[in-house]
Coordinates of C-alpha atoms in Angstrom, one line a residue:
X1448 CA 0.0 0.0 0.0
X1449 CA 2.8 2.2 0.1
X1450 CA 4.3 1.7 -2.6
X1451 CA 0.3 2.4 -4.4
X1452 CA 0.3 6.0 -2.4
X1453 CA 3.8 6.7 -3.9
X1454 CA 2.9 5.8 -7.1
X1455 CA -0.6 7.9 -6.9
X1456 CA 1.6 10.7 -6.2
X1457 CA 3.1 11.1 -8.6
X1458 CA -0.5 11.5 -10.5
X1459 CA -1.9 13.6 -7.8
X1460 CA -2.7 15.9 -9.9
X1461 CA -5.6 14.3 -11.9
X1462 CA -9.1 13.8 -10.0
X1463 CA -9.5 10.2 -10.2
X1464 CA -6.1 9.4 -8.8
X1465 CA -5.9 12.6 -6.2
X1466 CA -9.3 11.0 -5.1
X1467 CA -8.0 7.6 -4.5
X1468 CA -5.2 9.0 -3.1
X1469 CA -7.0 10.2 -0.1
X1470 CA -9.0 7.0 0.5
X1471 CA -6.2 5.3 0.4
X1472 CA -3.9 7.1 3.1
X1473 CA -6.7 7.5 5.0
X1474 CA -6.8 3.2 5.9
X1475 CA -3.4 2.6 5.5
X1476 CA -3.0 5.9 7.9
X1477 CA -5.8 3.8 10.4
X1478 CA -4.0 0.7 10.1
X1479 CA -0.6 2.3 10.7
X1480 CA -2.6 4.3 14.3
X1481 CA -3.8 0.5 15.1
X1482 CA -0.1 -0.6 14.5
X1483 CA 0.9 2.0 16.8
X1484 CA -1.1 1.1 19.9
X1485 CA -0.4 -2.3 20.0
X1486 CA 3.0 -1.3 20.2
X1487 CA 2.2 0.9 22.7
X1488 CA 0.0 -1.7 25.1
X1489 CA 3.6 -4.5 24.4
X1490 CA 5.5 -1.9 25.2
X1491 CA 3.5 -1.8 28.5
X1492 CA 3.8 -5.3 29.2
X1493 CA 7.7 -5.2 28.7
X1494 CA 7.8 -2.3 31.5
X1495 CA 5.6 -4.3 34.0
X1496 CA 7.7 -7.2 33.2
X1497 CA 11.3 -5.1 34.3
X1498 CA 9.0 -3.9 37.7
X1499 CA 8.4 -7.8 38.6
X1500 CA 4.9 -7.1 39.4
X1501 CA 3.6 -10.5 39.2
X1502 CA 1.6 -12.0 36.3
X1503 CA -1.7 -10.8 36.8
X1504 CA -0.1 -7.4 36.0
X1505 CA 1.7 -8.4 32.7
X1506 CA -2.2 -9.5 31.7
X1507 CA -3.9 -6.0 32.0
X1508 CA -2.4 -3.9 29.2
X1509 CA -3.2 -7.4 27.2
X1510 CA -6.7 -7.1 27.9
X1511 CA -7.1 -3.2 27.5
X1512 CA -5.6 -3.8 24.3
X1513 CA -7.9 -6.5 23.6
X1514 CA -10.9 -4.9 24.8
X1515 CA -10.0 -2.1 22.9
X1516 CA -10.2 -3.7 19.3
X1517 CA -12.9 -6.5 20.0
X1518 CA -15.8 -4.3 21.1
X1519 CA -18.7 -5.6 19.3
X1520 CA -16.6 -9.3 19.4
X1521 CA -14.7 -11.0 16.5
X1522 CA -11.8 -8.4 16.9
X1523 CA -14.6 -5.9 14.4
X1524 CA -11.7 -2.8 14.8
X1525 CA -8.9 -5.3 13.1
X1526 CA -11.5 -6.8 11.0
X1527 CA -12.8 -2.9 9.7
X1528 CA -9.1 -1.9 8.9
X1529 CA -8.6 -4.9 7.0
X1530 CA -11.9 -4.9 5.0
X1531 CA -11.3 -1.3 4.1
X1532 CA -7.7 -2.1 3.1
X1533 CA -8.9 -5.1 0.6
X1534 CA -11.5 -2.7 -0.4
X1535 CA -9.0 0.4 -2.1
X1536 CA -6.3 -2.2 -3.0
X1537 CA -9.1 -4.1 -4.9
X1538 CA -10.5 -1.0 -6.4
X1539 CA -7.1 0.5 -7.3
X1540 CA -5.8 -3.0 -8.7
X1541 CA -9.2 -3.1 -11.2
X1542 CA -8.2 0.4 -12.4
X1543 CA -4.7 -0.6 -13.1
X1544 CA -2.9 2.0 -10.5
X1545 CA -0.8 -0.2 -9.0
X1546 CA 1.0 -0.2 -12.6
X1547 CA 1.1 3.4 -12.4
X1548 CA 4.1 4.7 -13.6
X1549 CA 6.5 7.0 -11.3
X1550 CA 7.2 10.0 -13.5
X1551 CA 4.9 13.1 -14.0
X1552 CA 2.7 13.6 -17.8
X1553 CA 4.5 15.9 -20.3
X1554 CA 2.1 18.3 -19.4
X1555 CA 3.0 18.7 -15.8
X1556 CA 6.8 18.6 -16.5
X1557 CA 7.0 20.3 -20.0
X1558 CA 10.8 18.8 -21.9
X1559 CA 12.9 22.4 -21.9
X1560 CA 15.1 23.5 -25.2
X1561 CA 18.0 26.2 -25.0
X1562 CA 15.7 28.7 -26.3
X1563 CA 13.9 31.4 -24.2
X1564 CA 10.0 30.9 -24.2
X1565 CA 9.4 34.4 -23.4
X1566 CA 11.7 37.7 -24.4
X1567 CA 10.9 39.0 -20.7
X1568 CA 12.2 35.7 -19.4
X1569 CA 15.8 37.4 -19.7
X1570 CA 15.0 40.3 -16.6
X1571 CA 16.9 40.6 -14.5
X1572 CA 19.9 37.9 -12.8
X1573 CA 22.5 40.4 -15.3
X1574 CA 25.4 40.3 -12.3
X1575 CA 24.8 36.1 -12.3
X1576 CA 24.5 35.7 -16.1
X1577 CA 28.5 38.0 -15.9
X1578 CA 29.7 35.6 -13.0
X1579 CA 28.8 32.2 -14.4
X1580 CA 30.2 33.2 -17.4
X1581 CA 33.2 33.8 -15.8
X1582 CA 32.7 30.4 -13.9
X1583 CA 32.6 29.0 -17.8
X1584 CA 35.7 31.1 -18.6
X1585 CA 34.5 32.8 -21.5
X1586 CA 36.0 36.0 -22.1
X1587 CA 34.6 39.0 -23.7
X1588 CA 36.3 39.9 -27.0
X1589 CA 36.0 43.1 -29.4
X1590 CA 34.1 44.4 -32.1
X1591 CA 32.8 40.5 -32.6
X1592 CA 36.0 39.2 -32.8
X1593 CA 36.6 34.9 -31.9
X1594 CA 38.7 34.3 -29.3
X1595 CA 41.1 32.0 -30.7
X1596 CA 41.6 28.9 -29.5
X1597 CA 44.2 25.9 -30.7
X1598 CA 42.4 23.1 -32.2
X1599 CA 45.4 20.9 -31.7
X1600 CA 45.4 17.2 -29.9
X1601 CA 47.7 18.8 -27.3
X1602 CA 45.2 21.7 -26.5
X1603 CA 42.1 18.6 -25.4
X1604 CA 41.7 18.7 -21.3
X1605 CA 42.3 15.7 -19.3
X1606 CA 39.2 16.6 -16.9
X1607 CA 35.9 17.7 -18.3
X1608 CA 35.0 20.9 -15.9
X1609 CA 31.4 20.6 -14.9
X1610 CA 29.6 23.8 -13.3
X1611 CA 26.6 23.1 -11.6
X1612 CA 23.4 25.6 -11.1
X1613 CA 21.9 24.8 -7.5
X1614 CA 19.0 26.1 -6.3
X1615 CA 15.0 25.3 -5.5
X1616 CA 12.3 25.1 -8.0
X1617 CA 10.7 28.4 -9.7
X1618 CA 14.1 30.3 -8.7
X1619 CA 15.1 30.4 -12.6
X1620 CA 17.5 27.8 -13.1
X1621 CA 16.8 27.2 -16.6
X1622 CA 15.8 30.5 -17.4
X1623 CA 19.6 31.3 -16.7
X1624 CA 21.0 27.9 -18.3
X1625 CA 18.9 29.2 -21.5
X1626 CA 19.9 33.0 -21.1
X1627 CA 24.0 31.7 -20.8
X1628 CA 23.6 29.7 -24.4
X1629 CA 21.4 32.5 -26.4
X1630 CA 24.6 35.1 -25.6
X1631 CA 26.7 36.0 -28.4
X1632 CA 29.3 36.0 -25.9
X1633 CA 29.2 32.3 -25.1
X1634 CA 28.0 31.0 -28.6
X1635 CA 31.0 32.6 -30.1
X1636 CA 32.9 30.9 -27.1
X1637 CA 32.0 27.6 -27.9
X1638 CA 32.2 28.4 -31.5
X1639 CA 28.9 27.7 -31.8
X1640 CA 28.7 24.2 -30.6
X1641 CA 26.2 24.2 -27.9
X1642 CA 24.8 20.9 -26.8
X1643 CA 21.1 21.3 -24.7
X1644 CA 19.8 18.3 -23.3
X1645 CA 16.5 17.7 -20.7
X1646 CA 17.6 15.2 -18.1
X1647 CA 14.3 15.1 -16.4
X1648 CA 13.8 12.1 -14.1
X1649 CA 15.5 9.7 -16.1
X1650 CA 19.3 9.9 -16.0
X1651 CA 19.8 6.9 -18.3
X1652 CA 23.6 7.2 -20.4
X1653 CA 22.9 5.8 -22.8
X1654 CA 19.9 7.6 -24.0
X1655 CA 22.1 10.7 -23.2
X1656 CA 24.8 9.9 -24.9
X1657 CA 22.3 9.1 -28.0
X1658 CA 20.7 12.8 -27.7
X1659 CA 24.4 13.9 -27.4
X1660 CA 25.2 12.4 -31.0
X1661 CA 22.2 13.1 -32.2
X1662 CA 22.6 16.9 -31.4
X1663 CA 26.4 16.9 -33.1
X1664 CA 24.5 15.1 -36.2
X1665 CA 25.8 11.2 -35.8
X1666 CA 23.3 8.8 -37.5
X1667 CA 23.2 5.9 -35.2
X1668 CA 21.7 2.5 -35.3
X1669 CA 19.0 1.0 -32.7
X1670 CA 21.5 -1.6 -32.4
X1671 CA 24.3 0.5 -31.0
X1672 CA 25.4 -0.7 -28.2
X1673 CA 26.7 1.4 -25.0
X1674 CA 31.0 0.7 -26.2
X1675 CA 29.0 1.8 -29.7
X1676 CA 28.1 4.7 -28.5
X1677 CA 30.8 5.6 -26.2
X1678 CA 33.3 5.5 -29.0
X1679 CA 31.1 7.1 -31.2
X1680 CA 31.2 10.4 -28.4
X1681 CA 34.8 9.8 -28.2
X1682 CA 35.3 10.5 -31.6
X1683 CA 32.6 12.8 -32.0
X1684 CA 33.9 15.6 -29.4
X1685 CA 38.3 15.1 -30.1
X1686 CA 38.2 18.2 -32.3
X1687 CA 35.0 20.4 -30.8
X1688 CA 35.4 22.8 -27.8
X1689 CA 31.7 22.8 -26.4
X1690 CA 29.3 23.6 -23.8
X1691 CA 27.0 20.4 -22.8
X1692 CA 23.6 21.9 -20.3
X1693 CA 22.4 18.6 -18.6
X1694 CA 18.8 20.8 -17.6
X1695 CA 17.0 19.8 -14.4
X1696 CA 19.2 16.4 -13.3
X1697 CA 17.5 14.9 -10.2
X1698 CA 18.6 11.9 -8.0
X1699 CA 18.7 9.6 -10.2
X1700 CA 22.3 9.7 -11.0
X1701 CA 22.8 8.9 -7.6
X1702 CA 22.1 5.3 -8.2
X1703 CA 24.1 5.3 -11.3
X1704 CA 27.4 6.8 -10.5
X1705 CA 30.0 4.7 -13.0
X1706 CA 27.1 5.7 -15.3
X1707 CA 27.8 9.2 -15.4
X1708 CA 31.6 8.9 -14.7
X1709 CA 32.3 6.8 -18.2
X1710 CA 30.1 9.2 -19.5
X1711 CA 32.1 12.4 -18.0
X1712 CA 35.7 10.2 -19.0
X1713 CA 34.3 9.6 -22.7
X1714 CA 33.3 14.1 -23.1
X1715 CA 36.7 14.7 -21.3
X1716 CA 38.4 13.8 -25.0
X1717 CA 37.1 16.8 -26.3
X1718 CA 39.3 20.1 -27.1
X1719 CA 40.5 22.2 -24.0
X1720 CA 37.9 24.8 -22.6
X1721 CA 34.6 22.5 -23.2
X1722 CA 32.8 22.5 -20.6
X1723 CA 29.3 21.0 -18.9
X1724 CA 26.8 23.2 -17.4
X1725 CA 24.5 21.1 -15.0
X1726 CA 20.8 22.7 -13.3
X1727 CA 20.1 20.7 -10.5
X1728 CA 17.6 21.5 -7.1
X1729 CA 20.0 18.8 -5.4
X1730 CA 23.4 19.6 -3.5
X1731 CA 23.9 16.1 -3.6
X1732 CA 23.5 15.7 -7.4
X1733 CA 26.0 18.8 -7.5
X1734 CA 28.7 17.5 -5.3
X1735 CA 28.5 14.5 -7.9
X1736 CA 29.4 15.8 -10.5
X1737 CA 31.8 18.6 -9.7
X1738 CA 34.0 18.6 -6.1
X1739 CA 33.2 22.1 -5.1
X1740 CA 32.3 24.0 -8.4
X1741 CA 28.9 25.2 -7.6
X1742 CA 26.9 28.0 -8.2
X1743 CA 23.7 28.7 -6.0
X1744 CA 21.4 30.4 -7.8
X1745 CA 18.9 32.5 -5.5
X1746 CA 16.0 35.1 -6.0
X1747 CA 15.6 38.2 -7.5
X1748 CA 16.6 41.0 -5.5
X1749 CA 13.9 43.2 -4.0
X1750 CA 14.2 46.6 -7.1
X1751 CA 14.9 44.2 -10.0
X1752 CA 12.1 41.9 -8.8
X1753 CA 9.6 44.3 -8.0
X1754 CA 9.9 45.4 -12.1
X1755 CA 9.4 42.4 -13.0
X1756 CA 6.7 41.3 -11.2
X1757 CA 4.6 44.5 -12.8
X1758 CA 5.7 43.0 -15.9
X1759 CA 4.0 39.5 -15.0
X1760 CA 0.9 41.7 -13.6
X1761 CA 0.2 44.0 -16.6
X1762 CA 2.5 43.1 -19.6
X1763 CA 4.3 46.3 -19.3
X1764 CA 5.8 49.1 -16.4
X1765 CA 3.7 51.7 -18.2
X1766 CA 0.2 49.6 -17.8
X1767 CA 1.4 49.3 -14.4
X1768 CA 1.3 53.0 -14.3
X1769 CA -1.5 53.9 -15.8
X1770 CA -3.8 51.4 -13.7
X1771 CA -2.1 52.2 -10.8
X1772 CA -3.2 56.0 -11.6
X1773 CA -6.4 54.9 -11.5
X1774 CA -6.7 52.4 -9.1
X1775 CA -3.6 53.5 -6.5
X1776 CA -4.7 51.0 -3.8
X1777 CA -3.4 48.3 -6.2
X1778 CA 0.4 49.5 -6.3
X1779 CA -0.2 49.2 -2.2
X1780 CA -1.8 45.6 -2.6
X1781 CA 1.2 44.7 -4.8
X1782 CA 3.8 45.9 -2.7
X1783 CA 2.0 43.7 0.3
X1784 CA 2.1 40.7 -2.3
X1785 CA 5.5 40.9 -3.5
X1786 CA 7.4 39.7 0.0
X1787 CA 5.5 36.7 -0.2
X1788 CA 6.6 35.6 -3.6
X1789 CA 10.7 35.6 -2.2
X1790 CA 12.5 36.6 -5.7
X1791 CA 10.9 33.8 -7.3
X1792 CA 10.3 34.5 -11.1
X1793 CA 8.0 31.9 -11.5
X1794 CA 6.1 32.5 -8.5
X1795 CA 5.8 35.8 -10.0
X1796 CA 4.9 34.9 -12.8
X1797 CA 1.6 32.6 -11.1
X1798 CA 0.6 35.5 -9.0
X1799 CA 0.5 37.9 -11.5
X1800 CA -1.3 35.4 -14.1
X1801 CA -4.1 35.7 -11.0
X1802 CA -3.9 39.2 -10.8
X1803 CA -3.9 40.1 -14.1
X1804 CA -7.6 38.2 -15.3
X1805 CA -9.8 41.1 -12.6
X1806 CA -7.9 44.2 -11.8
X1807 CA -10.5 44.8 -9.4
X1808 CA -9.2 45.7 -5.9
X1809 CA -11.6 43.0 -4.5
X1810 CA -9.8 40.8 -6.4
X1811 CA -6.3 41.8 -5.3
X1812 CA -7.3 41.5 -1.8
X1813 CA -8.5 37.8 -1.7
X1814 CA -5.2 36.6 -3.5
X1815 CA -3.3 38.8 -0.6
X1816 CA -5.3 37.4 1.8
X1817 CA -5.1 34.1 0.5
X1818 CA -2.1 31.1 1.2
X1819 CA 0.0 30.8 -2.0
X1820 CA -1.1 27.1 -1.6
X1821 CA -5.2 27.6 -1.7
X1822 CA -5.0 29.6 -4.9
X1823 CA -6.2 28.0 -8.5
X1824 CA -2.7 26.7 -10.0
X1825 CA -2.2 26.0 -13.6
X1826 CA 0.1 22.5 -14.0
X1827 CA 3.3 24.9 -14.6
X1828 CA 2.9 27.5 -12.1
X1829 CA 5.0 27.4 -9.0
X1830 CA 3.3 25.1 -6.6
X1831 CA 3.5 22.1 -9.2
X1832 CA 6.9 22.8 -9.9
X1833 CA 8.0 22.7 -5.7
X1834 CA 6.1 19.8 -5.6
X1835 CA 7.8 17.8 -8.0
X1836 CA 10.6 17.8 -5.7
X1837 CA 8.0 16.9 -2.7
X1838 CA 7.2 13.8 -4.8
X1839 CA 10.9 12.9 -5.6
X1840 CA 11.4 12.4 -2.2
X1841 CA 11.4 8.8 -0.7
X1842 CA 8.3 8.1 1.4
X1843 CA 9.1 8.0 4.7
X1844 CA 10.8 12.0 4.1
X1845 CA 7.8 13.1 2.7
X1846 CA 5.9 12.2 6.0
X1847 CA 8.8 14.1 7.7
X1848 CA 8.2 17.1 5.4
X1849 CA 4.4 17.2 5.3
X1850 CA 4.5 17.6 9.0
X1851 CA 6.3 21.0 8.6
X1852 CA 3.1 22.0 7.5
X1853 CA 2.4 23.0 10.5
X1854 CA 5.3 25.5 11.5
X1855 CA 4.5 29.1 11.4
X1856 CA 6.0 30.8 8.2
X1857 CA 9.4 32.2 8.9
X1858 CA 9.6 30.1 12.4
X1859 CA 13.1 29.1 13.2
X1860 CA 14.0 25.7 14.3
X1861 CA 16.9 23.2 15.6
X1862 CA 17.7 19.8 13.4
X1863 CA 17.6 18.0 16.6
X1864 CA 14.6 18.9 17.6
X1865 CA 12.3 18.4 14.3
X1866 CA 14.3 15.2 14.5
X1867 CA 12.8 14.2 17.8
X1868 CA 9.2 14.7 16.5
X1869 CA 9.8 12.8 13.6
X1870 CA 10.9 9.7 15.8
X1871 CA 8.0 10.6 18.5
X1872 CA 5.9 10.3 15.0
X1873 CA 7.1 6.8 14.1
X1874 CA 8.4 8.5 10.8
X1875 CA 11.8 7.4 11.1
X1876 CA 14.2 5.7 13.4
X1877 CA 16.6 7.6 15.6
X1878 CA 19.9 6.8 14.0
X1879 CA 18.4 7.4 10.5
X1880 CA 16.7 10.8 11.7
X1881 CA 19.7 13.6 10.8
X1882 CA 20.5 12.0 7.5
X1883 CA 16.9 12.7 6.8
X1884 CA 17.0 16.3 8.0
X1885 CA 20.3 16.6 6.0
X1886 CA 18.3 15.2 2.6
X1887 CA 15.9 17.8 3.3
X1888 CA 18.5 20.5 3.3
X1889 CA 20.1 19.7 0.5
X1890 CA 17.2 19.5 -1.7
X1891 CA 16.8 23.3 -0.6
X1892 CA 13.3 22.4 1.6
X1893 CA 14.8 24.0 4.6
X1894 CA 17.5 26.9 4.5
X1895 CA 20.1 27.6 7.2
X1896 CA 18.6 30.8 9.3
X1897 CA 20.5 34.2 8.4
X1898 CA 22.9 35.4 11.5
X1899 CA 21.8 32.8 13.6
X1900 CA 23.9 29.4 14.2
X1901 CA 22.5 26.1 14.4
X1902 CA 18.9 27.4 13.2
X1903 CA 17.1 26.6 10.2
X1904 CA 13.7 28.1 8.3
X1905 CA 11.6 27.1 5.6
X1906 CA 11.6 28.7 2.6
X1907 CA 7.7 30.5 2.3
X1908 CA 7.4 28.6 -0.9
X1909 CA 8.3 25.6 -0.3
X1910 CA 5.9 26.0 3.2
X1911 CA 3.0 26.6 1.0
X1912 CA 4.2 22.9 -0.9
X1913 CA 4.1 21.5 2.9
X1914 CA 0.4 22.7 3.7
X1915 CA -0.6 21.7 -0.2
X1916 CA 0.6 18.1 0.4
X1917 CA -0.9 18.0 3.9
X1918 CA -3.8 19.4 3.5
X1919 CA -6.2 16.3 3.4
X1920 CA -4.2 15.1 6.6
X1921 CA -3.8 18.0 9.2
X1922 CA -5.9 21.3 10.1
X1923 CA -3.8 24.5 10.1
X1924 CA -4.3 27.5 12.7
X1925 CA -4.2 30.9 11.2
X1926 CA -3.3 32.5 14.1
X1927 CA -1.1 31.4 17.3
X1928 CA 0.7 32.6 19.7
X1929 CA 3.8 31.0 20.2
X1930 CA 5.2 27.8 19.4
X1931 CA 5.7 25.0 22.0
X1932 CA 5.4 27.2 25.2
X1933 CA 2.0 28.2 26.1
X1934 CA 1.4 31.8 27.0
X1935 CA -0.3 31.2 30.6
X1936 CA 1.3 28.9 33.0
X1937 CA 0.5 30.3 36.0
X1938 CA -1.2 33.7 34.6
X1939 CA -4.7 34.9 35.0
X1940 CA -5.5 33.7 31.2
X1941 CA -5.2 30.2 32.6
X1942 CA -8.3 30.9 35.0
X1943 CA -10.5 31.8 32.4
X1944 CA -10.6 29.0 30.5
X1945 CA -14.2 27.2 29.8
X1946 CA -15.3 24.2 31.4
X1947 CA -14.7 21.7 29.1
X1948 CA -17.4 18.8 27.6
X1949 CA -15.8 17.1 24.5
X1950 CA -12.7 17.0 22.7
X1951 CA -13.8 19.6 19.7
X1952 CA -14.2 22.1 22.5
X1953 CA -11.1 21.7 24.1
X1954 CA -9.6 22.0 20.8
X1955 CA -11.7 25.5 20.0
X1956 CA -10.8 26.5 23.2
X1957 CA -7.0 25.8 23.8
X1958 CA -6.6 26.5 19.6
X1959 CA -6.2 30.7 20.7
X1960 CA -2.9 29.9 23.1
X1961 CA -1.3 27.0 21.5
X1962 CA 0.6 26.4 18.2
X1963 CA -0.8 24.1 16.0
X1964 CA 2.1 21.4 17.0
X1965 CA 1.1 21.8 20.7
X1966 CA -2.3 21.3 19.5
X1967 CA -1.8 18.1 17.3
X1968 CA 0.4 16.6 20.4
X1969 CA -2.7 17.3 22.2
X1970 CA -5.3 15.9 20.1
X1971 CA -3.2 12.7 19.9
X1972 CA -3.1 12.2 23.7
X1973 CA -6.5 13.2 23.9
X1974 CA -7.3 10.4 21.2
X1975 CA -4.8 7.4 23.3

C-alpha cells in the first residue's frame, strides 16, 4: 500500500487518482494508528515485566488492548481496517494503478530546449549571467572578434569541468541555463557548438549519450550498443570545444554513478575549454558531478524583482502605471504581495497570471489574503513545480516534510529537535533521523537561518508545498501565539478557560494559546 500511495503521487494531480489517493492514506493511515497502539499496550507489558509485578499485572495492558479492538466481538476494529484495506487495494488494482508509472505527464513537467520561451524571461539575474560566465571562462572579446583557440590534440583537457546551477524550483535555473547559451558572448565561445539536453527524471547514459550524437549530427543504429556509443562520443567531441547543459538532473544519477563517470571520461576527450553546465535543485546531485564548483542560484533581488513582477501583472511598467493612476490601492496591494513571492520569477509569474484576469481591488485583496497554496494553479505555475521535488522524495521523508506543514512561516527551528518529532511520529528511526534532515537541506526544503547558528527556516514557498501536500491530513491555525510554550502557566488567562465537555471544545478553546504542534500533540493524547 505504500508503494500504491507513492505511485498515486506522482498523478496527484488528476481527479480520479488525487481522489484515490485520499481513501487510500486515509486506511493505511488507520492501520498504521492501530499498529501503533499495539506497540504501545507491548511496550507496556515489557515495563511491567522489568518492575516484577507478578503475572496478573503483565495481563492488563493485554486485555485493554484487547478490549479495545474486540468491542462488538470478532476483533470488528482489526477486521474494519482490513476490509477497508482489501477494499482500495481491490478498487485501485481493477483500475490498473498499482502499474502506475512513477514520473509526471508531459504536461505537468514540460521537456525544456535552449531557447527562451518568453523575451521577458531574460530580466533581470545580469550580475549572475556575468559571474557564471566567468565560472565557464568565456571572455569578452571586441568588435565580434573569436577568441582564438588551438584546435590541436595537445590543446584537449584531461578533466571535463562541470559547473553546476543549484538552487530550488521556480528560482530560474533554466531561465539562466537558457539566457547563458542565447549570448553571443558564449555562442562565439563555444564556436557555436552548444549541446542542450532535458535530463528530467530519467538519467539513463545511454539515451544521453544518443541525444548527445544526435545533437552533433551522428546517424546511429537501434542496435548500437553502450562501447557503440561511447566511442562514437569519443570520436565525436576530439576536435570540438563545447558547452554540454544537462537541464534539471535529479537523484537519479545517484544510483548510477559509474554511469555518469564513463560518461564524463568519454566528453573529457574533447578540445581544451569544453565545458558541462548542470541545473540541478540537489546539492547532492552537485557534489556528484563537480568537487566544489557550484553555483547557488537565488531570487531576485527586492528593485529588479519588483519590475518584474509589474511586468508579469500588466505586460508592461507603463500599464502598471496607468492602472495604478487609476486604481492607486493596487500599487499598495502589490507591494504587500511581493514579499510573499521571495524573488521567485516563476512565483511571480503565477501571481501575477491571477492578478492580471480582474484588476479589481476585490480581487487583489483575496489573493493577498489568500495562502499561495489555496490559490487556483495552472500544471506549470509554481506550486506544481515545488512539488515535484515533494514527490521525488522517498516516502518516509515526505511524511517528515508534510509535518512542517504546521510550523508558522518564517519560524526558526533546531535539526535535533524536528528530528525528535519525527521519531516521536514513528516516521523514522533515531539513528536514520539527521541524515533525513540533512536530505531535506540539500534539496533546498529548509535553508540555514541568516545570522543565527544552528537554526534553520523554511523557505515560504516551499511551506505553501508543505500545507498543499498536507492538506487532506492535518488542520492549520491561522493564528497562534507561540510555538511549544503556552502563553499562561501560571497567569490569570489560565483561569479563564471554559469548562470543558468534549474534545472539539477543548480544541476550539485551547486553539487561541497553542501552536498548531502543541495542539496536534494534544489531540493525539487526547485520542490514546
Amino acid at each position: 500500500m505504500h508503494d500504491l500511495i507513492d505511485r498515486l503521487e506522482w498523478h496527484s494531480h488528476k481527479e480520479t487518482e488525487a481522489g484515490h489517493l485520499r481513501q487510500i492514506k486515509d486506511v493505511v493511515y488507520d492501520a498504521e494508528d492501530l499498529l501503533d497502539e499495539y506497540n504501545y499496550y507491548a511496550l507496556k507489558v515489557k515495563v511491567k515485566a522489568s518492575k516484577n509485578l507478578g503475572q496478573d499485572h503483565l495481563h492488563e495492558p493485554f486485555l485493554e488492548f484487547l478490549g479495545n479492538v474486540n468491542f462488538g466481538g470478532k476483533f470488528r476494529k482489526v477486521m474494519e481496517i482490513q476490509e477497508r484495506l482489501k477494499h482500495v487495494f481491490d478498487q485501485s488494482n481493477s483500475l490498473g494503478l498499482h502499474k502506475t508509472p512513477k514520473k509526471f505527464d508531459k504536461i505537468v513537467r514540460p521537456e525544456t530546449c535552449r531557447v527562451l520561451d518568453e523575451p521577458d524571461e531574460i530580466f533581470g539575474h545580469e550580475k549572475e549571467l556575468e559571474d557564471l560566465k566567468q565560472k565557464l571562462r568565456v571572455r569578452g572579446h571586441k568588435r565580434g572578434r573569436p577568441v582564438a583557440c588551438s584546435t590541436t590534440a595537445e590543446a584537449r583537457r584531461t578533466e571535463l569541468l562541470v559547473l553546476p546551477i543549484v538552487g530550488m524550483g521556480g528560482v530560474g535555473k533554466t531561465t539562466m541555463a537558457q539566457q547563458i547559451c542565447v549570448d553571443g558572448v558564449v555562442r562565439n565561445h563555444f564556436n557555436n557548438c552548444i549541446i542542450w539536453i532535458c535530463v528530467s527524471d530519467e538519467f539513463e547514459v545511454n539515451r544521453l549519450t544518443r541525444d548527445v550524437l544526435k545533437s552533433l549530427g551522428v546517424k546511429l543504429q537501434d542496435s548500437d550498443t553502450r562501447d557503440t556509443l561511447m566511442v562514437n562520443l569519443r570520436d565525436s567531441v576530439k576536435s570540438k570545444k563545447f558547452l554540454l547543459v544537462l537541464d534539471d538532473m535529479w537523484d537519479d544519477v545517484l544510483k548510477d554513478e559509474k554511469g555518469w563517470r564513463t560518461f564524463h571520461r568519454t566528453l573529457s576527450n574533447g578540445l581544451e575549454g569544453s565545458m558541462i553546465l548542470v541545473t540541478t535543485r540537489s546539492s547532492k546531485v552537485a557534489n556528484l558531478v563537480s568537487n566544489s564548483n557550484h553555483y547557488e542560484l537565488k531570487g531576485l533581488q527586492h528593485g529588479v524583482f519588483w519590475n518584474f513582477f509589474k511586468l508579469c501583472a500588466f505586460g508592461s511598467v507603463q500599464s502598471w502605471s496607468n492602472s495604478c493612476r487609476n486604481r492607486p490601492e493596487l500599487e499598495r496591494i502589490g507591494e504587500a504581495i511581493l514579499p510573499k513571492l521571495k524573488g521567485s520569477p516563476l512565483a511571480a509569474k503565477t501571481l501575477g497570471h491571477l492578478l492580471k484576469s480582474n484588476l479589481s481591488i476585490e480581487h487583489w485583496e483575496d489573493i493577498l489574503k489568500s495562502e499561495l497554496w489555496r490559490l487556483e494553479q495552472e500544471e506549470t505555475d509554481i506550486l506544481p513545480a515545488l512539488r515535484l521535488s515533494y514527490v521525488y522524495l522517498p516516502q518516509y521523508i515526505k511524511r517528515c516534510f508534510s509535518i512542517c506543514a504546521m510550523y508558522l512561516k518564517d519560524h526558526k527551528f533546531e535539526k535535533d529537535f524536528l528530528a525528535d518529532i519525527w521519531v516521536a511520529q514513528g516516521y523514522v528511526e533515531l539513528e536514520n533521523a539527521p541524515s533525513c534532515f540533512d536530505d531535506l537541506l540539500n534539496r533546498s526544503f529548509f535553508q540555514k537561518a541568516a545570522g543565527e547558528h544552528g537554526t534553520y527556516v523554511i523557505h515560504d514557498l516551499m511551506h505553501d508545498t508543505a500545507q498543499l501536500v498536507s492538506k487532506d491530513e492535518c488542520f492549520i491555525i491561522q493564528h497562534s501565539l507561540s510555538f511549544f510554550e503556552p502563553q499562561f502557566p501560571d497567569s490569570e488567562e489560565s483561569k479563564n478557560l471554559p469548562h470543558i465537555h468534549s474534545l472539539r471544545q477543548a480544541a476550539g478553546a485551547l486553539s487561541e494559546y497553542f501552536h498548531p504542534f502543541q495542539m496536534s500533540s494534544f489531540l493525539h493524547v487526547m485520542h490514546c
